[in-house]
XYZ file of C-alpha atoms in Angstrom:
143
model
C -10.164 2.517 248.668
C -9.889 5.286 251.164
C -12.528 7.168 253.126
C -11.804 10.294 251.087
C -12.123 8.642 247.672
C -14.625 5.769 247.889
C -15.098 3.469 244.889
C -18.213 3.746 242.695
C -21.410 2.109 243.930
C -21.484 -0.410 241.058
C -17.984 -1.578 242.056
C -18.883 -1.741 245.760
C -21.986 -3.838 245.020
C -20.151 -6.167 242.645
C -17.325 -6.703 245.161
C -19.709 -7.310 248.094
C -21.860 -9.799 246.163
C -18.820 -11.603 244.688
C -17.164 -11.889 248.130
C -20.385 -13.220 249.697
C -20.842 -15.814 246.917
C -17.213 -16.971 247.143
C -17.172 -17.144 250.943
C -20.514 -18.955 250.987
C -19.147 -21.603 248.600
C -16.030 -21.912 250.803
C -18.121 -22.287 253.976
C -16.965 -18.924 255.381
C -19.971 -16.888 256.568
C -18.288 -13.545 257.365
C -18.951 -11.520 254.216
C -22.395 -13.109 253.788
C -23.466 -12.002 257.266
C -21.977 -8.547 256.547
C -24.049 -8.232 253.344
C -27.409 -9.156 254.904
C -29.459 -6.342 256.424
C -30.906 -6.853 259.883
C -34.221 -5.952 258.215
C -34.120 -8.559 255.427
C -37.451 -9.384 253.772
C -37.967 -12.496 251.630
C -41.118 -12.552 249.466
C -42.825 -9.997 251.733
C -41.972 -11.949 254.905
C -39.586 -10.515 257.494
C -36.672 -12.949 257.611
C -35.282 -12.258 261.105
C -32.020 -13.859 260.008
C -30.060 -14.756 263.116
C -26.390 -14.321 262.103
C -25.509 -17.508 264.018
C -28.080 -19.543 262.066
C -26.904 -18.061 258.766
C -23.284 -18.824 259.712
C -24.103 -22.406 260.696
C -26.010 -23.014 257.451
C -23.106 -21.673 255.372
C -20.540 -23.792 257.238
C -22.622 -26.973 256.798
C -24.273 -26.560 253.388
C -21.587 -24.485 251.641
C -24.176 -23.008 249.279
C -22.901 -21.990 245.875
C -25.050 -19.233 244.389
C -24.645 -18.445 240.702
C -26.232 -15.160 239.621
C -26.441 -15.214 235.824
C -26.839 -11.425 235.388
C -25.216 -9.816 238.469
C -25.124 -6.272 237.052
C -27.313 -4.037 239.254
C -29.669 -1.243 238.254
C -28.905 1.585 240.685
C -31.400 4.325 241.570
C -30.114 6.614 244.314
C -29.494 4.541 247.458
C -31.200 1.423 246.055
C -29.874 -1.233 243.699
C -31.692 -4.156 242.081
C -30.272 -7.284 240.570
C -32.845 -9.289 238.597
C -31.515 -12.580 237.309
C -32.004 -16.318 237.167
C -30.100 -17.853 240.081
C -28.745 -21.368 240.538
C -28.341 -22.617 244.102
C -26.186 -25.638 244.859
C -25.866 -26.845 248.449
C -25.231 -29.920 250.596
C -28.135 -31.330 252.591
C -27.950 -34.517 254.620
C -24.736 -35.497 252.893
C -26.060 -34.965 249.363
C -25.175 -32.163 246.968
C -28.281 -30.751 245.298
C -28.737 -28.069 242.661
C -31.789 -25.943 241.791
C -32.187 -23.217 239.166
C -34.640 -20.488 240.095
C -36.311 -18.137 237.619
C -36.091 -14.366 237.856
C -34.881 -13.693 241.392
C -34.839 -10.052 242.512
C -32.174 -8.942 244.992
C -32.663 -5.459 246.430
C -29.756 -3.719 248.122
C -29.844 -0.395 249.948
C -27.272 1.817 251.544
C -27.539 1.500 255.320
C -25.670 3.127 258.159
C -22.664 1.040 259.157
C -19.218 1.493 260.661
C -15.775 1.079 259.173
C -13.204 -0.299 261.621
C -15.913 0.050 264.304
C -15.204 3.796 264.483
C -16.048 5.659 261.311
C -19.690 6.053 260.264
C -20.199 4.853 256.730
C -23.027 3.738 254.489
C -22.651 0.218 253.118
C -24.743 -1.676 250.608
C -26.886 -4.308 252.388
C -29.209 -6.961 251.008
C -32.656 -5.833 252.221
C -35.061 -7.831 250.082
C -35.132 -11.043 248.084
C -38.001 -11.993 245.784
C -38.042 -15.577 244.543
C -40.759 -16.885 242.183
C -43.238 -19.081 244.089
C -42.548 -22.020 241.746
C -38.854 -21.808 242.650
C -39.665 -21.917 246.368
C -41.760 -25.059 245.773
C -38.782 -26.601 243.930
C -36.476 -25.777 246.850
C -38.609 -27.539 249.421
C -39.531 -30.488 247.218
C -38.152 -33.935 248.078
C -34.532 -34.315 247.131
C -33.359 -30.882 248.241
């Protein structure tokens, strides 16, 4: 896509999420770090995600995220994906899998740069809402 004829938002979101999921599974953090907003909020808590910590987690755990219904609802500069999500990752040498209920992913267009020069708005993950029961499952013994 060129700067003069950008692809549709739905396509941009689908490509960004698919690239992040694939790279995460492959242990490559680049597109995951690119997708995450510096202002990420998880269940109303600011997530101050240090890109180095995110990168290290992805390299070690190689999380595989399966979003059952990845099609976003787009309203202006905001998009929401509401779907059950399955997370599979390696912890302490063991591969574990957890299915979470209705997870909400909120993306917004934020100021960014293309090739470090050209101002551009890119879709960034700004908020994640995970059901409390799913969080309890994630931190329970065995994961």
